[in-house]
Amino acid sequence: MRKLTLLLVLVLLAALALSPAAAQDDAFVIGLLMVGPYNDNGWSQAHYDAAVYVTENLENTELVYLDRVNPADRPGTTPDQLAEELLDQGADVIIFNSDDMKDGATAFATNYPEVPVIHASGDQHWEEGENFVDLPNLGNIFPGMWATKLLAGCAAAMTTETGKIGYLGPLINDETRRLTAAAFLGAEYCWTEKRGMDAAELEFRVDWIGFWFNIPGVTADPTQVSDNFYNNGYDVVISGIDTTEGLVQAKAASEAGTTAFNVAYDYDLACEIAPDVCLGAAVFNWRPTYLAEITEMQAGTWTPKFLWPMPDYANYDDVTMNSTYFIPGTALSEEAAAAVEELKGELAGGLDLWAGPINLQDGTPYIAEGETATPQQLWYLPQLLEGMSGQSVPE
């Protein structure tokens, strides 16, 4: 009897010892590659927080990740090689979170056709796009940030007293031209239609640092670029890089007696760094799309998609639904906030600031009068727009 009891105890202990491992083995593991630090208060943290959100709202999911996936922090390695490291840690899906990981995402998806791959920013699964790759396991997600940048530009134009708006840009590509141009269109519209000013009196300048964030000795220093704006009469700077230098330097300039404001980017809590000078934040919210896609993957029903979700104006403040939105900051005046809200309503009602005539920066007609931009014209904008100053193409 004692032997039987001992045997039962041993079996029970073995079962208890094995059960946590079994649960862990059964979990659906999200593998996330981030171009910058996971806690950058910007682009990469928006992805990280969204992945954590999925694990908190979808049962039996876990997260493994690698951050600082860029040539400066990880020389000699490629994103697809690092994705293999996450695969070795049990990842069931790999998310590549940066446009410059396009080649790595495509290579990994080609080599591992059984693994679902999401490339955030990319267009490989857009059949009507210029870079379509027919892979059954590679999808794309990129929220319609250009629509949010219209509001960011409006906030800047309603605030500037000098008529000089700076844009702190990262590297130059289709994505960054599109978003920068959208900010300009929003600024020009509110400058002329809300404030009644002459478009010729608005100066909108873009300075590019050369990457998504500062790499000492490689990029221009975004701290210096921001200071150069604020010290030369640009009293509002719109951030377009992954990190917060534009906001930090606005605070420093303001404390030194210079009028300086910033429109933050990427992250919903960005303004908390310097609320007194933050006009608002143009936010990426990856939570709803990541949750929906990973729910399908876990259920075995996922198919790759090209997702370019636009704001749902009817439910604008619902973070469970909207993939991008503008959060007004405490530094935004009541008048400016009302203008931004009014523009939001106009956009919801059908106003299209990409309606022609619109010319490229060199004067080339791009969108004819009576026409509106096609999705391809928006996505693959080849230059900045007429009325903007700054470099349009990489050297």
mmCIF file of C-alpha atoms in Angstrom:
data_model
loop_
_atom_site.group_PDB
_atom_site.id
_atom_site.type_symbol
_atom_site.label_atom_id
_atom_site.label_comp_id
_atom_site.label_asym_id
_atom_site.label_seq_id
_atom_site.Cartn_x
_atom_site.Cartn_y
_atom_site.Cartn_z
ATOM 1 C CA MET A 1 0.000 0.000 0.000
ATOM 2 C CA ARG A 2 2.824 2.373 0.915
ATOM 3 C CA LYS A 3 4.538 1.610 -2.402
ATOM 4 C CA LEU A 4 1.322 2.368 -4.276
ATOM 5 C CA THR A 5 0.859 5.629 -2.382
ATOM 6 C CA LEU A 6 4.470 6.626 -3.048
ATOM 7 C CA LEU A 7 4.035 5.827 -6.716
ATOM 8 C CA LEU A 8 0.917 7.990 -6.936
ATOM 9 C CA VAL A 9 2.694 10.879 -5.204
ATOM 10 C CA LEU A 10 5.615 10.639 -7.618
ATOM 11 C CA VAL A 11 3.288 10.604 -10.617
ATOM 12 C CA LEU A 12 1.432 13.635 -9.266
ATOM 13 C CA LEU A 13 4.666 15.546 -8.639
ATOM 14 C CA ALA A 14 5.887 14.714 -12.113
ATOM 15 C CA ALA A 15 2.656 15.997 -13.614
ATOM 16 C CA LEU A 16 2.878 19.227 -11.645
ATOM 17 C CA ALA A 17 6.488 19.691 -12.667
ATOM 18 C CA LEU A 18 5.688 19.181 -16.320
ATOM 19 C CA SER A 19 2.537 21.284 -16.554
ATOM 20 C CA PRO A 20 4.171 24.753 -16.641
ATOM 21 C CA ALA A 21 6.528 23.640 -19.391
ATOM 22 C CA ALA A 22 3.631 22.206 -21.335
ATOM 23 C CA ALA A 23 1.694 25.470 -21.062
ATOM 24 C CA GLN A 24 4.740 27.392 -22.197
ATOM 25 C CA ASP A 25 5.246 25.050 -25.127
ATOM 26 C CA ASP A 26 1.614 25.571 -26.163
ATOM 27 C CA ALA A 27 1.830 29.373 -26.077
ATOM 28 C CA PHE A 28 1.784 31.347 -29.311
ATOM 29 C CA VAL A 29 5.032 33.314 -29.295
ATOM 30 C CA ILE A 30 5.279 36.750 -30.905
ATOM 31 C CA GLY A 31 8.746 37.588 -32.207
ATOM 32 C CA LEU A 32 9.399 41.330 -32.563
ATOM 33 C CA LEU A 33 12.416 43.013 -34.162
ATOM 34 C CA MET A 34 12.707 46.749 -33.411
ATOM 35 C CA VAL A 35 15.026 49.174 -35.153
ATOM 36 C CA GLY A 36 15.559 51.256 -32.002
ATOM 37 C CA PRO A 37 15.438 50.804 -28.227
ATOM 38 C CA TYR A 38 12.240 49.223 -26.941
ATOM 39 C CA ASN A 39 11.828 52.164 -24.531
ATOM 40 C CA ASP A 40 12.607 55.056 -26.897
ATOM 41 C CA ASN A 41 9.362 56.969 -26.167
ATOM 42 C CA GLY A 42 8.780 56.800 -29.896
ATOM 43 C CA TRP A 43 8.474 54.437 -32.834
ATOM 44 C CA SER A 44 9.908 51.267 -31.331
ATOM 45 C CA GLN A 45 8.172 51.661 -27.980
ATOM 46 C CA ALA A 46 4.846 52.032 -29.792
ATOM 47 C CA HIS A 47 5.449 48.593 -31.329
ATOM 48 C CA TYR A 48 6.693 47.089 -28.066
ATOM 49 C CA ASP A 49 3.710 48.362 -26.088
ATOM 50 C CA ALA A 50 1.359 47.002 -28.740
ATOM 51 C CA ALA A 51 2.961 43.560 -28.591
ATOM 52 C CA VAL A 52 2.687 43.576 -24.791
ATOM 53 C CA TYR A 53 -0.952 44.621 -25.188
ATOM 54 C CA VAL A 54 -1.568 41.532 -27.319
ATOM 55 C CA THR A 55 -0.086 39.247 -24.661
ATOM 56 C CA GLU A 56 -2.328 40.899 -22.060
ATOM 57 C CA ASN A 57 -5.489 40.615 -24.143
ATOM 58 C CA LEU A 58 -5.052 37.328 -25.983
ATOM 59 C CA GLU A 59 -4.754 34.191 -23.897
ATOM 60 C CA ASN A 60 -1.723 31.945 -24.143
ATOM 61 C CA THR A 61 0.541 34.366 -25.981
ATOM 62 C CA GLU A 62 4.088 35.387 -25.159
ATOM 63 C CA LEU A 63 6.600 37.912 -26.480
ATOM 64 C CA VAL A 64 10.252 37.569 -27.408
ATOM 65 C CA TYR A 65 12.071 40.505 -28.944
ATOM 66 C CA LEU A 66 15.315 42.070 -30.044
ATOM 67 C CA ASP A 67 15.726 45.823 -30.181
ATOM 68 C CA ARG A 68 18.396 48.120 -31.664
ATOM 69 C CA VAL A 69 18.269 46.171 -34.916
ATOM 70 C CA ASN A 70 20.321 48.541 -37.044
ATOM 71 C CA PRO A 71 23.808 48.528 -38.582
ATOM 72 C CA ALA A 72 25.305 50.807 -35.935
ATOM 73 C CA ASP A 73 24.173 48.794 -32.909
ATOM 74 C CA ARG A 74 24.529 45.357 -34.503
ATOM 75 C CA PRO A 75 27.238 45.601 -37.161
ATOM 76 C CA GLY A 76 27.736 42.558 -39.330
ATOM 77 C CA THR A 77 24.248 41.168 -38.770
ATOM 78 C CA THR A 78 21.115 41.415 -40.875
ATOM 79 C CA PRO A 79 17.472 41.510 -39.761
ATOM 80 C CA ASP A 80 16.781 38.082 -41.250
ATOM 81 C CA GLN A 81 19.678 36.611 -39.252
ATOM 82 C CA LEU A 82 18.312 38.157 -36.068
ATOM 83 C CA ALA A 83 14.856 36.843 -36.914
ATOM 84 C CA GLU A 84 16.365 33.365 -36.881
ATOM 85 C CA GLU A 85 17.470 34.018 -33.287
ATOM 86 C CA LEU A 86 13.853 34.727 -32.353
ATOM 87 C CA LEU A 87 12.808 31.599 -34.207
ATOM 88 C CA ASP A 88 15.236 29.637 -32.044
ATOM 89 C CA GLN A 89 13.502 31.144 -28.992
ATOM 90 C CA GLY A 90 10.204 29.680 -30.140
ATOM 91 C CA ALA A 91 8.700 32.566 -32.126
ATOM 92 C CA ASP A 92 5.631 31.609 -34.158
ATOM 93 C CA VAL A 93 5.488 34.913 -36.044
ATOM 94 C CA ILE A 94 8.152 37.496 -36.800
ATOM 95 C CA ILE A 95 7.367 41.214 -36.948
ATOM 96 C CA PHE A 96 9.954 43.432 -38.658
ATOM 97 C CA ASN A 97 9.179 46.956 -37.503
ATOM 98 C CA SER A 98 11.097 49.243 -39.861
ATOM 99 C CA ASP A 99 11.049 50.195 -43.521
ATOM 100 C CA ASP A 100 14.777 49.575 -43.826
ATOM 101 C CA MET A 101 14.189 45.926 -42.827
ATOM 102 C CA LYS A 102 12.331 45.287 -46.101
ATOM 103 C CA ASP A 103 15.070 43.148 -47.661
ATOM 104 C CA GLY A 104 15.524 41.189 -44.438
ATOM 105 C CA ALA A 105 11.802 40.565 -44.032
ATOM 106 C CA THR A 106 11.491 39.378 -47.622
ATOM 107 C CA ALA A 107 14.545 37.131 -47.354
ATOM 108 C CA PHE A 108 13.338 35.592 -44.091
ATOM 109 C CA ALA A 109 9.827 34.997 -45.439
ATOM 110 C CA THR A 110 11.327 33.335 -48.509
ATOM 111 C CA ASN A 111 13.541 31.049 -46.444
ATOM 112 C CA TYR A 112 10.858 30.160 -43.869
ATOM 113 C CA PRO A 113 7.598 29.850 -45.811
ATOM 114 C CA GLU A 114 5.842 28.164 -42.883
ATOM 115 C CA VAL A 115 6.402 31.158 -40.561
ATOM 116 C CA PRO A 116 3.984 34.127 -40.732
ATOM 117 C CA VAL A 117 5.843 37.399 -41.263
ATOM 118 C CA ILE A 118 4.608 40.955 -40.812
ATOM 119 C CA HIS A 119 6.634 43.833 -42.175
ATOM 120 C CA ALA A 120 5.468 47.099 -40.649
ATOM 121 C CA SER A 121 5.939 49.921 -43.189
ATOM 122 C CA GLY A 122 6.402 47.687 -46.207
ATOM 123 C CA ASP A 123 4.419 47.234 -49.397
ATOM 124 C CA GLN A 124 5.501 43.755 -50.491
ATOM 125 C CA HIS A 125 1.956 42.372 -50.304
ATOM 126 C CA TRP A 126 0.336 45.278 -52.162
ATOM 127 C CA GLU A 127 -0.626 43.763 -55.490
ATOM 128 C CA GLU A 128 -1.249 47.204 -57.002
ATOM 129 C CA GLY A 129 2.029 48.557 -55.628
ATOM 130 C CA GLU A 130 5.480 48.776 -57.150
ATOM 131 C CA ASN A 131 7.183 46.174 -54.970
ATOM 132 C CA PHE A 132 4.750 43.254 -54.884
ATOM 133 C CA VAL A 133 6.327 39.934 -53.900
ATOM 134 C CA ASP A 134 4.140 36.865 -54.227
ATOM 135 C CA LEU A 135 4.865 35.198 -50.886
ATOM 136 C CA PRO A 136 2.065 33.370 -49.032
ATOM 137 C CA ASN A 137 3.431 34.213 -45.578
ATOM 138 C CA LEU A 138 4.409 37.910 -45.818
ATOM 139 C CA GLY A 139 1.957 40.686 -44.942
ATOM 140 C CA ASN A 140 2.248 44.426 -44.339
ATOM 141 C CA ILE A 141 0.785 46.880 -41.861
ATOM 142 C CA PHE A 142 1.214 50.647 -41.982
ATOM 143 C CA PRO A 143 -1.442 52.909 -40.442
ATOM 144 C CA GLY A 144 -2.587 55.916 -42.483
ATOM 145 C CA MET A 145 -0.342 58.339 -40.626
ATOM 146 C CA TRP A 146 -0.517 60.854 -43.467
ATOM 147 C CA ALA A 147 -4.083 61.659 -42.362
ATOM 148 C CA THR A 148 -2.859 62.314 -38.824
ATOM 149 C CA LYS A 149 0.020 64.449 -40.073
ATOM 150 C CA LEU A 150 -2.563 66.759 -41.658
ATOM 151 C CA LEU A 151 -3.775 67.531 -38.134
ATOM 152 C CA ALA A 152 -0.212 67.869 -36.839
ATOM 153 C CA GLY A 153 0.497 70.435 -39.539
ATOM 154 C CA CYS A 154 -2.678 72.298 -38.664
ATOM 155 C CA ALA A 155 -1.683 72.473 -34.987
ATOM 156 C CA ALA A 156 1.688 73.894 -36.019
ATOM 157 C CA ALA A 157 0.192 76.495 -38.354
ATOM 158 C CA MET A 158 -2.351 77.634 -35.783
ATOM 159 C CA THR A 159 0.436 78.165 -33.245
ATOM 160 C CA THR A 160 3.350 79.734 -35.109
ATOM 161 C CA GLU A 161 3.761 83.484 -34.713
ATOM 162 C CA THR A 162 6.719 83.776 -37.066
ATOM 163 C CA GLY A 163 5.176 81.828 -39.931
ATOM 164 C CA LYS A 164 8.192 79.521 -39.883
ATOM 165 C CA ILE A 165 7.591 75.809 -39.279
ATOM 166 C CA GLY A 166 10.434 73.302 -39.175
ATOM 167 C CA TYR A 167 10.156 69.594 -39.813
ATOM 168 C CA LEU A 168 12.725 67.318 -38.177
ATOM 169 C CA GLY A 169 13.020 64.536 -40.743
ATOM 170 C CA PRO A 170 14.726 61.134 -40.546
ATOM 171 C CA LEU A 171 16.019 59.622 -43.803
ATOM 172 C CA ILE A 172 14.480 60.351 -47.205
ATOM 173 C CA ASN A 173 12.205 57.763 -48.794
ATOM 174 C CA ASP A 174 8.645 57.425 -50.062
ATOM 175 C CA GLU A 175 7.242 57.111 -46.542
ATOM 176 C CA THR A 176 8.956 60.149 -45.103
ATOM 177 C CA ARG A 177 8.207 62.351 -48.119
ATOM 178 C CA ARG A 178 4.534 61.334 -47.904
ATOM 179 C CA LEU A 179 4.224 62.142 -44.206
ATOM 180 C CA THR A 180 6.210 65.362 -44.417
ATOM 181 C CA ALA A 181 4.147 66.557 -47.375
ATOM 182 C CA ALA A 182 0.933 65.749 -45.512
ATOM 183 C CA ALA A 183 2.055 67.882 -42.570
ATOM 184 C CA PHE A 184 2.723 70.719 -45.009
ATOM 185 C CA LEU A 185 -0.718 70.400 -46.619
ATOM 186 C CA GLY A 186 -2.393 70.495 -43.211
ATOM 187 C CA ALA A 187 -0.314 73.499 -42.197
ATOM 188 C CA GLU A 188 -0.993 75.389 -45.421
ATOM 189 C CA TYR A 189 -4.725 74.727 -45.202
ATOM 190 C CA CYS A 190 -5.065 75.975 -41.634
ATOM 191 C CA TRP A 191 -2.721 78.902 -42.256
ATOM 192 C CA THR A 192 -4.856 80.146 -45.146
ATOM 193 C CA GLU A 193 -8.366 78.881 -44.383
ATOM 194 C CA LYS A 194 -8.426 79.123 -40.574
ATOM 195 C CA ARG A 195 -6.120 82.082 -39.991
ATOM 196 C CA GLY A 196 -6.758 83.911 -43.263
ATOM 197 C CA MET A 197 -3.053 84.326 -44.003
ATOM 198 C CA ASP A 198 -1.285 84.394 -47.356
ATOM 199 C CA ALA A 199 0.247 81.033 -48.317
ATOM 200 C CA ALA A 200 3.361 82.860 -49.516
ATOM 201 C CA GLU A 201 3.986 84.037 -45.948
ATOM 202 C CA LEU A 202 4.269 80.486 -44.600
ATOM 203 C CA GLU A 203 7.738 78.957 -44.551
ATOM 204 C CA PHE A 204 7.870 75.178 -44.150
ATOM 205 C CA ARG A 205 11.364 73.728 -44.056
ATOM 206 C CA VAL A 206 12.497 70.100 -43.760
ATOM 207 C CA ASP A 207 15.933 69.141 -42.452
ATOM 208 C CA TRP A 208 16.841 65.450 -42.584
ATOM 209 C CA ILE A 209 19.210 63.764 -40.140
ATOM 210 C CA GLY A 210 19.902 60.690 -42.308
ATOM 211 C CA PHE A 211 18.352 57.869 -40.254
ATOM 212 C CA TRP A 212 15.397 57.208 -37.979
ATOM 213 C CA PHE A 213 17.333 58.380 -34.925
ATOM 214 C CA ASN A 214 20.732 59.729 -33.979
ATOM 215 C CA ILE A 215 23.785 57.601 -34.734
ATOM 216 C CA PRO A 216 26.811 59.609 -33.549
ATOM 217 C CA GLY A 217 29.301 60.135 -36.327
ATOM 218 C CA VAL A 218 26.893 58.828 -38.959
ATOM 219 C CA THR A 219 23.785 61.021 -38.906
ATOM 220 C CA ALA A 220 23.279 64.692 -38.339
ATOM 221 C CA ASP A 221 22.659 65.306 -34.638
ATOM 222 C CA PRO A 222 18.903 65.861 -34.146
ATOM 223 C CA THR A 223 19.632 67.943 -31.053
ATOM 224 C CA GLN A 224 21.672 70.374 -33.139
ATOM 225 C CA VAL A 225 19.171 70.322 -35.999
ATOM 226 C CA SER A 226 16.356 71.133 -33.566
ATOM 227 C CA ASP A 227 18.367 73.910 -31.943
ATOM 228 C CA ASN A 228 19.126 75.360 -35.356
ATOM 229 C CA PHE A 229 15.420 75.597 -36.069
ATOM 230 C CA TYR A 230 14.524 77.189 -32.752
ATOM 231 C CA ASN A 231 17.458 79.609 -32.855
ATOM 232 C CA ASN A 232 16.505 80.842 -36.321
ATOM 233 C CA GLY A 233 12.910 81.815 -35.854
ATOM 234 C CA TYR A 234 11.204 78.481 -36.409
ATOM 235 C CA ASP A 235 8.962 78.613 -33.381
ATOM 236 C CA VAL A 236 7.262 75.279 -34.112
ATOM 237 C CA VAL A 237 9.032 72.061 -35.098
ATOM 238 C CA ILE A 238 7.149 68.949 -36.164
ATOM 239 C CA SER A 239 8.986 65.755 -35.241
ATOM 240 C CA GLY A 240 9.344 63.052 -37.868
ATOM 241 C CA ILE A 241 12.098 60.957 -36.290
ATOM 242 C CA ASP A 242 11.741 57.990 -33.955
ATOM 243 C CA THR A 243 13.000 59.768 -30.848
ATOM 244 C CA THR A 244 12.226 62.903 -28.844
ATOM 245 C CA GLU A 245 15.052 65.387 -29.449
ATOM 246 C CA GLY A 246 12.708 67.907 -31.087
ATOM 247 C CA LEU A 247 10.562 67.988 -27.963
ATOM 248 C CA VAL A 248 13.468 67.993 -25.529
ATOM 249 C CA GLN A 249 15.113 70.933 -27.303
ATOM 250 C CA ALA A 250 11.846 72.842 -27.480
ATOM 251 C CA LYS A 251 11.739 72.643 -23.704
ATOM 252 C CA ALA A 252 15.362 73.774 -23.435
ATOM 253 C CA ALA A 253 14.782 76.674 -25.813
ATOM 254 C CA SER A 254 11.640 77.723 -23.966
ATOM 255 C CA GLU A 255 13.415 77.655 -20.622
ATOM 256 C CA ALA A 256 16.110 79.878 -22.156
ATOM 257 C CA GLY A 257 13.507 82.454 -23.164
ATOM 258 C CA THR A 258 12.876 81.479 -26.791
ATOM 259 C CA THR A 259 9.367 80.760 -28.008
ATOM 260 C CA ALA A 260 9.473 77.122 -29.034
ATOM 261 C CA PHE A 261 6.881 74.401 -29.507
ATOM 262 C CA ASN A 262 6.996 70.860 -30.826
ATOM 263 C CA VAL A 263 4.561 68.394 -32.323
ATOM 264 C CA ALA A 264 5.636 64.950 -31.130
ATOM 265 C CA TYR A 265 5.509 61.746 -33.122
ATOM 266 C CA ASP A 266 4.874 58.010 -32.866
ATOM 267 C CA TYR A 267 4.018 57.447 -29.218
ATOM 268 C CA ASP A 268 0.873 58.207 -27.233
ATOM 269 C CA LEU A 269 2.757 59.305 -24.102
ATOM 270 C CA ALA A 270 5.405 61.373 -25.888
ATOM 271 C CA CYS A 271 4.104 64.742 -24.659
ATOM 272 C CA GLU A 272 4.702 63.752 -21.041
ATOM 273 C CA ILE A 273 8.399 64.519 -21.515
ATOM 274 C CA ALA A 274 7.720 68.247 -21.926
ATOM 275 C CA PRO A 275 3.997 69.036 -21.735
ATOM 276 C CA ASP A 276 4.448 72.816 -21.568
ATOM 277 C CA VAL A 277 5.839 72.940 -25.119
ATOM 278 C CA CYS A 278 4.082 69.958 -26.686
ATOM 279 C CA LEU A 279 1.262 70.884 -29.074
ATOM 280 C CA GLY A 280 0.250 67.255 -29.422
ATOM 281 C CA ALA A 281 1.376 63.915 -30.757
ATOM 282 C CA ALA A 282 0.764 62.194 -34.079
ATOM 283 C CA VAL A 283 0.397 58.648 -32.812
ATOM 284 C CA PHE A 284 0.836 55.183 -34.262
ATOM 285 C CA ASN A 285 -1.388 52.693 -32.461
ATOM 286 C CA TRP A 286 -0.393 49.174 -33.483
ATOM 287 C CA ARG A 287 -2.624 47.508 -30.874
ATOM 288 C CA PRO A 288 -5.790 46.828 -32.908
ATOM 289 C CA THR A 289 -4.055 45.506 -36.022
ATOM 290 C CA TYR A 290 -1.511 43.415 -34.128
ATOM 291 C CA LEU A 291 -4.258 41.932 -31.969
ATOM 292 C CA ALA A 292 -6.447 41.114 -34.975
ATOM 293 C CA GLU A 293 -3.638 39.590 -37.023
ATOM 294 C CA ILE A 294 -2.189 37.504 -34.195
ATOM 295 C CA THR A 295 -5.657 36.308 -33.183
ATOM 296 C CA GLU A 296 -6.037 34.926 -36.708
ATOM 297 C CA MET A 297 -2.570 33.377 -36.620
ATOM 298 C CA GLN A 298 -3.261 31.670 -33.319
ATOM 299 C CA ALA A 299 -6.525 30.295 -34.733
ATOM 300 C CA GLY A 300 -4.824 29.109 -37.911
ATOM 301 C CA THR A 301 -6.984 31.314 -40.156
ATOM 302 C CA TRP A 302 -4.475 34.055 -41.028
ATOM 303 C CA THR A 303 -3.757 35.110 -44.575
ATOM 304 C CA PRO A 304 -1.262 37.859 -45.454
ATOM 305 C CA LYS A 305 -2.675 41.297 -46.162
ATOM 306 C CA PHE A 306 -1.593 44.771 -47.140
ATOM 307 C CA LEU A 307 -3.145 46.884 -44.381
ATOM 308 C CA TRP A 308 -3.129 50.675 -44.638
ATOM 309 C CA PRO A 309 -5.877 51.569 -42.141
ATOM 310 C CA MET A 310 -7.125 55.150 -42.113
ATOM 311 C CA PRO A 311 -8.541 56.916 -39.051
ATOM 312 C CA ASP A 312 -12.091 56.047 -38.086
ATOM 313 C CA TYR A 313 -13.369 59.564 -37.429
ATOM 314 C CA ALA A 314 -16.649 58.299 -35.973
ATOM 315 C CA ASN A 315 -14.689 56.530 -33.215
ATOM 316 C CA TYR A 316 -11.609 58.715 -33.239
ATOM 317 C CA ASP A 317 -10.707 58.457 -29.569
ATOM 318 C CA ASP A 318 -11.275 54.704 -29.286
ATOM 319 C CA VAL A 319 -7.782 53.196 -29.075
ATOM 320 C CA THR A 320 -9.203 49.723 -29.570
ATOM 321 C CA MET A 321 -10.241 50.707 -33.095
ATOM 322 C CA ASN A 322 -7.999 53.472 -34.451
ATOM 323 C CA SER A 323 -4.513 52.728 -35.720
ATOM 324 C CA THR A 324 -3.476 56.378 -35.879
ATOM 325 C CA TYR A 325 -4.773 59.553 -34.287
ATOM 326 C CA PHE A 326 -3.735 62.998 -33.063
ATOM 327 C CA ILE A 327 -3.634 63.680 -29.327
ATOM 328 C CA PRO A 328 -3.804 67.432 -28.570
ATOM 329 C CA GLY A 329 -1.202 68.590 -26.082
ATOM 330 C CA THR A 330 -1.705 70.914 -23.142
ATOM 331 C CA ALA A 331 0.403 73.571 -24.900
ATOM 332 C CA LEU A 332 -2.118 73.793 -27.750
ATOM 333 C CA SER A 333 -4.281 76.888 -27.319
ATOM 334 C CA GLU A 334 -8.070 76.637 -27.234
ATOM 335 C CA GLU A 335 -8.300 78.419 -30.584
ATOM 336 C CA ALA A 336 -5.754 76.105 -32.191
ATOM 337 C CA ALA A 337 -7.371 73.015 -30.692
ATOM 338 C CA ALA A 338 -10.743 74.135 -32.057
ATOM 339 C CA ALA A 339 -9.234 74.553 -35.530
ATOM 340 C CA VAL A 340 -7.711 71.067 -35.386
ATOM 341 C CA GLU A 341 -11.038 69.637 -34.270
ATOM 342 C CA GLU A 342 -12.806 71.514 -37.055
ATOM 343 C CA LEU A 343 -10.354 70.151 -39.635
ATOM 344 C CA LYS A 344 -10.937 66.658 -38.283
ATOM 345 C CA GLY A 345 -14.645 67.120 -38.873
ATOM 346 C CA GLU A 346 -14.040 68.421 -42.384
ATOM 347 C CA LEU A 347 -11.869 65.427 -43.212
ATOM 348 C CA ALA A 348 -14.562 63.128 -41.856
ATOM 349 C CA GLY A 349 -17.022 64.932 -44.116
ATOM 350 C CA GLY A 350 -14.973 64.336 -47.245
ATOM 351 C CA LEU A 351 -12.456 67.189 -47.448
ATOM 352 C CA ASP A 352 -9.424 65.954 -49.401
ATOM 353 C CA LEU A 353 -6.290 68.053 -49.031
ATOM 354 C CA TRP A 354 -4.627 65.878 -51.676
ATOM 355 C CA ALA A 355 -6.993 67.261 -54.315
ATOM 356 C CA GLY A 356 -5.333 69.006 -57.244
ATOM 357 C CA PRO A 357 -3.830 71.092 -58.483
ATOM 358 C CA ILE A 358 -0.710 69.964 -56.606
ATOM 359 C CA ASN A 359 2.797 70.342 -57.985
ATOM 360 C CA LEU A 360 6.004 68.672 -56.925
ATOM 361 C CA GLN A 361 8.758 70.738 -55.371
ATOM 362 C CA ASP A 362 10.412 71.427 -58.741
ATOM 363 C CA GLY A 363 7.138 72.674 -60.219
ATOM 364 C CA THR A 364 6.231 69.484 -62.064
ATOM 365 C CA PRO A 365 2.437 68.996 -62.112
ATOM 366 C CA TYR A 366 1.578 65.941 -59.999
ATOM 367 C CA ILE A 367 -2.147 65.978 -59.303
ATOM 368 C CA ALA A 368 -4.254 67.811 -61.845
ATOM 369 C CA GLU A 369 -7.062 70.185 -60.976
ATOM 370 C CA GLY A 370 -10.269 68.261 -60.426
ATOM 371 C CA GLU A 371 -8.423 65.079 -59.523
ATOM 372 C CA THR A 372 -7.384 63.566 -56.209
ATOM 373 C CA ALA A 373 -4.279 61.567 -55.408
ATOM 374 C CA THR A 374 -4.450 57.854 -56.068
ATOM 375 C CA PRO A 375 -3.171 55.490 -53.360
ATOM 376 C CA GLN A 376 -0.075 54.940 -55.498
ATOM 377 C CA GLN A 377 0.546 58.687 -55.870
ATOM 378 C CA LEU A 378 0.319 59.030 -52.115
ATOM 379 C CA TRP A 379 2.500 56.043 -51.252
ATOM 380 C CA TYR A 380 5.203 56.666 -53.848
ATOM 381 C CA LEU A 381 5.459 60.465 -53.664
ATOM 382 C CA PRO A 382 8.686 61.161 -55.617
ATOM 383 C CA GLN A 383 9.471 64.639 -54.265
ATOM 384 C CA LEU A 384 8.365 67.096 -51.633
ATOM 385 C CA LEU A 385 5.668 69.527 -52.735
ATOM 386 C CA GLU A 386 5.811 73.003 -54.179
ATOM 387 C CA GLY A 387 5.998 75.476 -51.310
ATOM 388 C CA MET A 388 8.227 73.272 -49.153
ATOM 389 C CA SER A 389 11.965 73.833 -48.730
ATOM 390 C CA GLY A 390 14.500 71.128 -48.029
ATOM 391 C CA GLN A 391 16.011 68.169 -49.810
ATOM 392 C CA SER A 392 13.612 65.946 -51.772
ATOM 393 C CA VAL A 393 15.781 62.979 -52.718
ATOM 394 C CA PRO A 394 18.841 61.328 -51.157
ATOM 395 C CA GLU A 395 22.184 62.516 -52.478
#
